[in-house]
Short mmCIF file of C-alpha atoms and ligand atoms in Angstrom, two decimals:
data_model
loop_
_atom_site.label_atom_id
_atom_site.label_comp_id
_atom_site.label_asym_id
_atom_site.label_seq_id
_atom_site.Cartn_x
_atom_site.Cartn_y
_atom_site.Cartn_z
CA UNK A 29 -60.63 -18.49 -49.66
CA UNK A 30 -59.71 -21.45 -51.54
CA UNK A 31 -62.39 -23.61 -53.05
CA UNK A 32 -62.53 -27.21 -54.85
CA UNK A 33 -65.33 -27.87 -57.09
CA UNK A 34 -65.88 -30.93 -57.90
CA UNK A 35 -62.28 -32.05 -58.25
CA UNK A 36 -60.34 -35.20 -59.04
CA UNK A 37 -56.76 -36.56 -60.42
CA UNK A 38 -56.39 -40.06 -62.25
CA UNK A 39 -52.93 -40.72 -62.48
CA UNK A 40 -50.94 -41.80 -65.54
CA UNK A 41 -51.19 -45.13 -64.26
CA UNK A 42 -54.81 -45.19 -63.58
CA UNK A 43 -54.85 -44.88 -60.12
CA UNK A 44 -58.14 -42.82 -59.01
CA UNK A 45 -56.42 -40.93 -56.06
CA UNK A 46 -58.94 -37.74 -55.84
CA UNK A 47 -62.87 -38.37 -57.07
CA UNK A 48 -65.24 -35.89 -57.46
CA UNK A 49 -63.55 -33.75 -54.66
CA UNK A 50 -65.62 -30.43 -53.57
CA UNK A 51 -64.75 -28.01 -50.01
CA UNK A 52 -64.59 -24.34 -49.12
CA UNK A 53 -61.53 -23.69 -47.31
CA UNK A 54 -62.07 -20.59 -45.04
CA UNK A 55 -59.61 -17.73 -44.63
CA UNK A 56 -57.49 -17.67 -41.97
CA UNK A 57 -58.78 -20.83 -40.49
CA UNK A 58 -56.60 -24.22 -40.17
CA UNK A 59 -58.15 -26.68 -42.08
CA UNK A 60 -57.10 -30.30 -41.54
CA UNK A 61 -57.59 -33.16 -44.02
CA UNK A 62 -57.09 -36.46 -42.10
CA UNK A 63 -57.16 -40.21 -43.60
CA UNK A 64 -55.38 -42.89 -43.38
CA UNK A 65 -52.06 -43.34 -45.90
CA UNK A 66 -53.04 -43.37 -49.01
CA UNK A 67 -56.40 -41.27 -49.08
CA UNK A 68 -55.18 -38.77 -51.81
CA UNK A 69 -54.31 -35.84 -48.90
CA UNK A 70 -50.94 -35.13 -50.22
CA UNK A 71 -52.98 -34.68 -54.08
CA UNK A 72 -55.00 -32.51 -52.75
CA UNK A 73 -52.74 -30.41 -51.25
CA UNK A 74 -50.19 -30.29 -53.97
CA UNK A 75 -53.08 -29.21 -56.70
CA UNK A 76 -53.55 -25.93 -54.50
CA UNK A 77 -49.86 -24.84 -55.63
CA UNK A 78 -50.11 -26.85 -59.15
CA UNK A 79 -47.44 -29.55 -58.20
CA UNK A 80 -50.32 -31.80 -59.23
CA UNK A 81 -52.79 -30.34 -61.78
CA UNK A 82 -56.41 -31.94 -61.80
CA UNK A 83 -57.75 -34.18 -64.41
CA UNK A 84 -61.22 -32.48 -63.97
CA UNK A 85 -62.98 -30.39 -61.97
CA UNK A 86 -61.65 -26.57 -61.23
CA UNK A 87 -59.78 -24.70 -57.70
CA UNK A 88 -60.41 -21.05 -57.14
CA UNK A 89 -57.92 -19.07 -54.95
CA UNK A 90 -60.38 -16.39 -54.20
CA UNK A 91 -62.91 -17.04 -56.80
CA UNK A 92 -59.80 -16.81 -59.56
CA UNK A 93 -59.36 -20.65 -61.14
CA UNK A 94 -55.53 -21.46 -60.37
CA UNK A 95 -55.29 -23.13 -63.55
CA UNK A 96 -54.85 -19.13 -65.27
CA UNK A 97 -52.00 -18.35 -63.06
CA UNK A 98 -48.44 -19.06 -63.46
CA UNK A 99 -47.42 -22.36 -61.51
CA UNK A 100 -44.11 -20.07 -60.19
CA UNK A 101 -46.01 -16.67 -59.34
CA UNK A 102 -48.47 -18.80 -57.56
CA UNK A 103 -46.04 -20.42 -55.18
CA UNK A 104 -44.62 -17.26 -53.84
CA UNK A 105 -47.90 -16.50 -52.08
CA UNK A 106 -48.74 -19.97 -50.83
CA UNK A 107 -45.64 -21.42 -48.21
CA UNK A 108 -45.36 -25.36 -47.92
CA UNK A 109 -44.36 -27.28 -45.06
CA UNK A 110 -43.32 -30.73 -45.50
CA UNK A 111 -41.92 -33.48 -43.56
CA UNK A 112 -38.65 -32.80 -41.64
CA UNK A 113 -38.67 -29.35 -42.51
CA UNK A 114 -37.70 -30.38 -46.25
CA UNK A 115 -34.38 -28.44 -45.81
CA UNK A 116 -31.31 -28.27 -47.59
CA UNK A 117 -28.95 -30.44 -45.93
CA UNK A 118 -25.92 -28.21 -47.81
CA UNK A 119 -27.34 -24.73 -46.83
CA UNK A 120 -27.05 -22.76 -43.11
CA UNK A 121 -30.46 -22.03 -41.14
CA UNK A 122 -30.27 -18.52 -42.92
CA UNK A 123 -29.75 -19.92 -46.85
CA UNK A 124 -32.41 -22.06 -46.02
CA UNK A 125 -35.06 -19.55 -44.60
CA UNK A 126 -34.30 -16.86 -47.10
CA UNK A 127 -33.98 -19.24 -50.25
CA UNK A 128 -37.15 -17.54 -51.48
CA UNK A 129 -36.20 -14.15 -50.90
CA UNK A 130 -32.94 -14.72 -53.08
CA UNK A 131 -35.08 -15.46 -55.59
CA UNK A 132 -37.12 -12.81 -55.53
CA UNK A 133 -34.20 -10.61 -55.24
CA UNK A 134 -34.57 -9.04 -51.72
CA UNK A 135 -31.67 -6.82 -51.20
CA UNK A 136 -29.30 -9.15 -48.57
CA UNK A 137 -29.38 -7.38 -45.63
CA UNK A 138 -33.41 -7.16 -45.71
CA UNK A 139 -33.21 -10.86 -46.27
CA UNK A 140 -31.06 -11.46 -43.31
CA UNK A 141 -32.99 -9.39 -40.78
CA UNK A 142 -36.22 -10.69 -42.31
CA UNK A 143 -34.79 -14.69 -41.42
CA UNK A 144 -34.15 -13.56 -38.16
CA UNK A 145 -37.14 -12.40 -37.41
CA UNK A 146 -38.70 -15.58 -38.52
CA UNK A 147 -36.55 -17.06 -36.11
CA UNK A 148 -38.04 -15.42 -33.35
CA UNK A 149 -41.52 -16.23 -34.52
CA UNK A 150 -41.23 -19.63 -34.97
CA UNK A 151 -39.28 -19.73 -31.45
CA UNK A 152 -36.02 -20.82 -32.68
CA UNK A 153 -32.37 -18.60 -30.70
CA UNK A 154 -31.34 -16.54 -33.51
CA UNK A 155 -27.80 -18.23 -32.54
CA UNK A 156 -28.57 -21.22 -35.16
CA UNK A 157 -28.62 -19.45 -37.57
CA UNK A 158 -25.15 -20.25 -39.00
CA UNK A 159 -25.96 -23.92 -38.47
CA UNK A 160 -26.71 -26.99 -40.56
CA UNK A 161 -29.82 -29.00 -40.47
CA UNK A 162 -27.72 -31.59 -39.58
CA UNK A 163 -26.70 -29.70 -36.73
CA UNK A 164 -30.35 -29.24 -35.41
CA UNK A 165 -32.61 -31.71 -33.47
CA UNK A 166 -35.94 -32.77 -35.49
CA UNK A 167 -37.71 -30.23 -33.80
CA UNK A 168 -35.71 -27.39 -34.35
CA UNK A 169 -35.54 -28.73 -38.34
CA UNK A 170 -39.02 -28.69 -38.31
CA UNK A 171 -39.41 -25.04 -36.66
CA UNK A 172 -37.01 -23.94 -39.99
CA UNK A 173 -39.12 -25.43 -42.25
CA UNK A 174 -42.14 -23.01 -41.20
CA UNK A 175 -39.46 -19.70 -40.99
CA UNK A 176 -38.90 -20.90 -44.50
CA UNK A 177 -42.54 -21.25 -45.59
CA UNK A 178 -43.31 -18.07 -43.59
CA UNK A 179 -40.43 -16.34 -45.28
CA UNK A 180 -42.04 -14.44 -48.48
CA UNK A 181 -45.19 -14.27 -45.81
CA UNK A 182 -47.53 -16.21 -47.63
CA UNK A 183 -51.90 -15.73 -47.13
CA UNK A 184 -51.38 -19.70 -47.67
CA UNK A 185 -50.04 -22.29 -45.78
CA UNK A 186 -49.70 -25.70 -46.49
CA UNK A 187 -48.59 -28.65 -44.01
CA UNK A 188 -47.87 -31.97 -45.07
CA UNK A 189 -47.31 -34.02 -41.78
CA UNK A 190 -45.17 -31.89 -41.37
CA UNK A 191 -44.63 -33.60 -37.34
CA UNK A 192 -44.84 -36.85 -38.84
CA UNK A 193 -41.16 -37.72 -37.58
CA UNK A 194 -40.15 -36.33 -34.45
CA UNK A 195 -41.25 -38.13 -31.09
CA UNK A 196 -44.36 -37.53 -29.21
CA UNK A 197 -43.00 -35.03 -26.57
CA UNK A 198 -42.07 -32.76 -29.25
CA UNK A 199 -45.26 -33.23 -31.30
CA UNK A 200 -46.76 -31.49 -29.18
CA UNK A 201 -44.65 -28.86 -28.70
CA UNK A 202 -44.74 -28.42 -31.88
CA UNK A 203 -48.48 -28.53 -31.96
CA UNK A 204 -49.08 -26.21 -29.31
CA UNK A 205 -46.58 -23.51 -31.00
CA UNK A 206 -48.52 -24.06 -34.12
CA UNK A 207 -51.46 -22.90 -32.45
CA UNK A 208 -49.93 -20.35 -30.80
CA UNK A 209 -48.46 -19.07 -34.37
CA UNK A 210 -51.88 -19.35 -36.01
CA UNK A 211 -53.40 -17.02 -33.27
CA UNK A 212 -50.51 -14.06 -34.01
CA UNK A 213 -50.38 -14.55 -38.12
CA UNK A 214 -53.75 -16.13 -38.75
CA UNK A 215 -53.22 -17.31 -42.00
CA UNK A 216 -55.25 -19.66 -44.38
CA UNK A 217 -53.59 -23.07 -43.46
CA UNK A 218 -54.26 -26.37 -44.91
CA UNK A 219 -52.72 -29.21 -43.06
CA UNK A 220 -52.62 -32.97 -43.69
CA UNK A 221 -52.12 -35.34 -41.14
CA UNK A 222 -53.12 -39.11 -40.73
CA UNK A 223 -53.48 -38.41 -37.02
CA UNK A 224 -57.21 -37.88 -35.37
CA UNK A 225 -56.19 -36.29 -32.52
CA UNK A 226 -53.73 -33.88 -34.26
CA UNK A 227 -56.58 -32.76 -36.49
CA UNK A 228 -58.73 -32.05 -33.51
CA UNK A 229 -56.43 -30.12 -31.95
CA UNK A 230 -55.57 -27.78 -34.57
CA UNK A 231 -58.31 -27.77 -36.93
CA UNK A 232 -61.11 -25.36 -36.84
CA UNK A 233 -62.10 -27.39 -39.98
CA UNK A 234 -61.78 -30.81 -39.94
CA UNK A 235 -62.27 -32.78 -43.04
CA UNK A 236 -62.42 -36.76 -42.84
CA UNK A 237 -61.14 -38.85 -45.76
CA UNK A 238 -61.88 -42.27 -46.81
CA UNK A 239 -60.47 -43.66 -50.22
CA UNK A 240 -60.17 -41.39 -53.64
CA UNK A 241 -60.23 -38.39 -51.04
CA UNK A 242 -64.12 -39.25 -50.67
CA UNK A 243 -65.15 -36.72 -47.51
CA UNK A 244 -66.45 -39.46 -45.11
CA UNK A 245 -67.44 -35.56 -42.83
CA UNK A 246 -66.72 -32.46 -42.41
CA UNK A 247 -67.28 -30.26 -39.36
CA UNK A 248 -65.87 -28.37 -36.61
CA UNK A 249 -64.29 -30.58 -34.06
CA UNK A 250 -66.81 -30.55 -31.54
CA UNK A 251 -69.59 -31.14 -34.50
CA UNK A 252 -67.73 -34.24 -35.15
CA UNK A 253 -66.76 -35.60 -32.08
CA UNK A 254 -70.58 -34.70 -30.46
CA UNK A 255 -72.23 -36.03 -34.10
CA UNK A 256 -70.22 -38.83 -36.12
CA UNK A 257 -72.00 -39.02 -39.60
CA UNK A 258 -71.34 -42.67 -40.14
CA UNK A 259 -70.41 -45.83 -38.89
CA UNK A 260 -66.60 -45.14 -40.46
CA UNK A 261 -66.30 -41.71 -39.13
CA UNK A 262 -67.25 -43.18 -35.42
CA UNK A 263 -64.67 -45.48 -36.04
CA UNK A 264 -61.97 -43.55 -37.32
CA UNK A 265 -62.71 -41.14 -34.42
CA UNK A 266 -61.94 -43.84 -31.88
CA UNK A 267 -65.20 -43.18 -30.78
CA UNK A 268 -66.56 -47.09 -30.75
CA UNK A 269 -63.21 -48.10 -28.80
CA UNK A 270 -63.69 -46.01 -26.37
CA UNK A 271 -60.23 -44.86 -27.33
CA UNK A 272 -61.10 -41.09 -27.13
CA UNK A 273 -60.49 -41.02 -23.43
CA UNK A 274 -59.22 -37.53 -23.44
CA UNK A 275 -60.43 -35.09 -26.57
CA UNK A 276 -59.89 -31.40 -27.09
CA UNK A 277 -62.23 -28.71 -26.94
CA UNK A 278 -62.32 -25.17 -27.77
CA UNK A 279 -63.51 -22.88 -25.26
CA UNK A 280 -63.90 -19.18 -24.54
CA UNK A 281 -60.89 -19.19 -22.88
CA UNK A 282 -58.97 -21.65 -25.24
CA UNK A 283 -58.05 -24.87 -26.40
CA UNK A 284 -58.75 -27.54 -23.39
CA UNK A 285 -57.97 -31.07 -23.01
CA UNK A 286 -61.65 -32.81 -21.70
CA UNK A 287 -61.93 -36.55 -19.98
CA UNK A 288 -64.65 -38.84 -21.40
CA UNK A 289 -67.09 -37.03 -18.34
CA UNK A 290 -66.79 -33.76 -20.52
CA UNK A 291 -64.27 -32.68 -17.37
CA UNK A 292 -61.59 -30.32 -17.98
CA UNK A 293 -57.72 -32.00 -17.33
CA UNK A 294 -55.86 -29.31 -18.28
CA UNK A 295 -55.51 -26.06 -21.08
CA UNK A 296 -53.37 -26.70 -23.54
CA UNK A 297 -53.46 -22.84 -25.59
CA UNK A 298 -55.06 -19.68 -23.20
CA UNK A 299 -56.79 -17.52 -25.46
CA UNK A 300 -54.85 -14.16 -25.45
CA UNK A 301 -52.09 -15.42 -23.25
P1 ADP B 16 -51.87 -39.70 -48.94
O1 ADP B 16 -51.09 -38.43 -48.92
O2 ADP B 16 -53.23 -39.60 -48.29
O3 ADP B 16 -51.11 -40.88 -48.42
P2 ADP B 16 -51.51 -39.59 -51.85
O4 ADP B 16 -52.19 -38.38 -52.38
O5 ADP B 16 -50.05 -39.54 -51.70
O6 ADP B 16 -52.23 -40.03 -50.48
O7 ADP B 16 -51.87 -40.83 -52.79
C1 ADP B 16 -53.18 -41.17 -53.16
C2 ADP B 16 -53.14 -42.35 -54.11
O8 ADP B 16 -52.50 -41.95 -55.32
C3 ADP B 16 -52.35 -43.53 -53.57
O9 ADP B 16 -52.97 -44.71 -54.04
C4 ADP B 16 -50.98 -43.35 -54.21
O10 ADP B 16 -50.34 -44.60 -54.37
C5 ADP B 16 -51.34 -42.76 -55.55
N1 ADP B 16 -50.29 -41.86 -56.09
C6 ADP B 16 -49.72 -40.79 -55.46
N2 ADP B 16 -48.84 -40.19 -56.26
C7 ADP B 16 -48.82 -40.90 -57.42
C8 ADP B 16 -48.10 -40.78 -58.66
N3 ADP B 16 -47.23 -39.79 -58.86
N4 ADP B 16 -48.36 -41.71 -59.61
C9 ADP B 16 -49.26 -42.69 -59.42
N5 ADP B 16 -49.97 -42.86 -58.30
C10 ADP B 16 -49.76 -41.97 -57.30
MG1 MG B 17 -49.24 -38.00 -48.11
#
């Protein structure tokens, strides 16, 4: 479990990006922070690994503050996901997924079987792995990046839009397959996106952000959708527009995609499939 209490970061410069910031992130649950550019989601998500250490306020790692622990030690258990995968451009597929292990020493050959394992998990043909990124399409790029953060198999997972730059079609491909991940490794994830219907679809928490990361709601997505605490939220949501023509919905069975008359048009994950 990861908690915030009461949390914020002034920058050098002055600039309030995180006030007064309390949540309980569950374990191995996918929560999303969504808000528009600017909200102070990246902040937040780089004070859970101490890339950004608060100005005030304290975040326990279950119920031990992160401020005791060494900023190093503490990033081997917590993988990070960033936009376009965030690989080396000089390294192969394999350098690049088993960076960490080098570092921790893994004998070579563990390393290498390890990476290709990943591989397999996070769909990719074990055939690029002598490639460069530059040699892979966004998607695949984006499919190292999570072998990579998966790599020294991390209780922690952060995601910072991390689909932010490939095209629709394969956003949600990659959405879907981060779904289907989640259900097989069911790790603690935190994952920022500026994208409603992303954080719908993959959040079982969903946590709504207006300015100086100020939580406008938070709720399940259904408790939003069905129960918009504010004027903002409703309108953030799409809700007022009418622009929430389709919206997804967990079920028993899975995640399914439901038309404005609460009809189902179509399953997007089956539950145990
Ligand atoms: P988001 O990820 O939601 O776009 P950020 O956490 O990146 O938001 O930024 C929140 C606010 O903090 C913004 O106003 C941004 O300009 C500011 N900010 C981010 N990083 C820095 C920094 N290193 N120095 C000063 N201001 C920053
Ligand atoms: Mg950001």
């Amino acid at each position: 479990m990861i908690e915030f209490r009461s949390v914020s970061k002034t920058y050098p410069d002055g600039t309030a990006a995180v006030d007064d910031f309390s949540l309980v992130v569950p374990p191995h649950r996918t929560t999303v922070l969504v808000g528009s550019s600017g909200s102070g989601k990246t902040t937040l998500l780089r004070m859970i690994n101490r890339m950004v250490d608060p100005t005030a306020g304290v975040i326990e790692i279950d119920g031990e503050p992160i401020a005791d622990k060494d900023p190093v030690r503490l990033r081997r258990g917590i993988g990070y996901v960033l936009q376009n995968g965030g690989l080396l451009p000089h390294h192969t597929v394999m350098d690049n997924v088993t960076t960490v292990l080098r570092l921790e020493k893994t004998p070579k050959r563990v390393a290498r079987d390890r990476a290709l394992e990943l591989l397999d998990t996070v769909g990719l043909d074990r055939t690029l792995a002598e490639r460069y990124p530059s040699q892979l399409s966004g998607g695949q790029q984006q499919r190292v990046g999570v072998a990579r953060a998966l790599a020294a198999d991390p209780n922690i997972l952060l995601m910072d839009e991390p689909f932010g730059a490939v095209d629709p079609i394969v956003r949600a491909e990659l959405q879907t397959e981060t779904l289907r991940l989640q259900q097989e490794l069911q790790k603690t994830i935190v994952f920022v996106t500026h994208d409603v219907d992303e954080a719908f679809l993959l959040g079982d928490q969903v946590v709504i952000l207006e300015k100086s990361a100020k939580i406008a709601q938070v709720g399940s997505p259904s408790e939003i959708l069905e129960n918009p605490a504010t004027e903002f939220v409703a309108s953030f949501i799409g809700v007022e527009r009418g622009a929430r023509a389709l919206h997804t919905k967990r079920t028993a069975r899975g995640t399914v995609l439901v038309d404005t008359n609460g009809r189902t048009q179509g399953v997007l994950v089956e539950d145990g499939a």
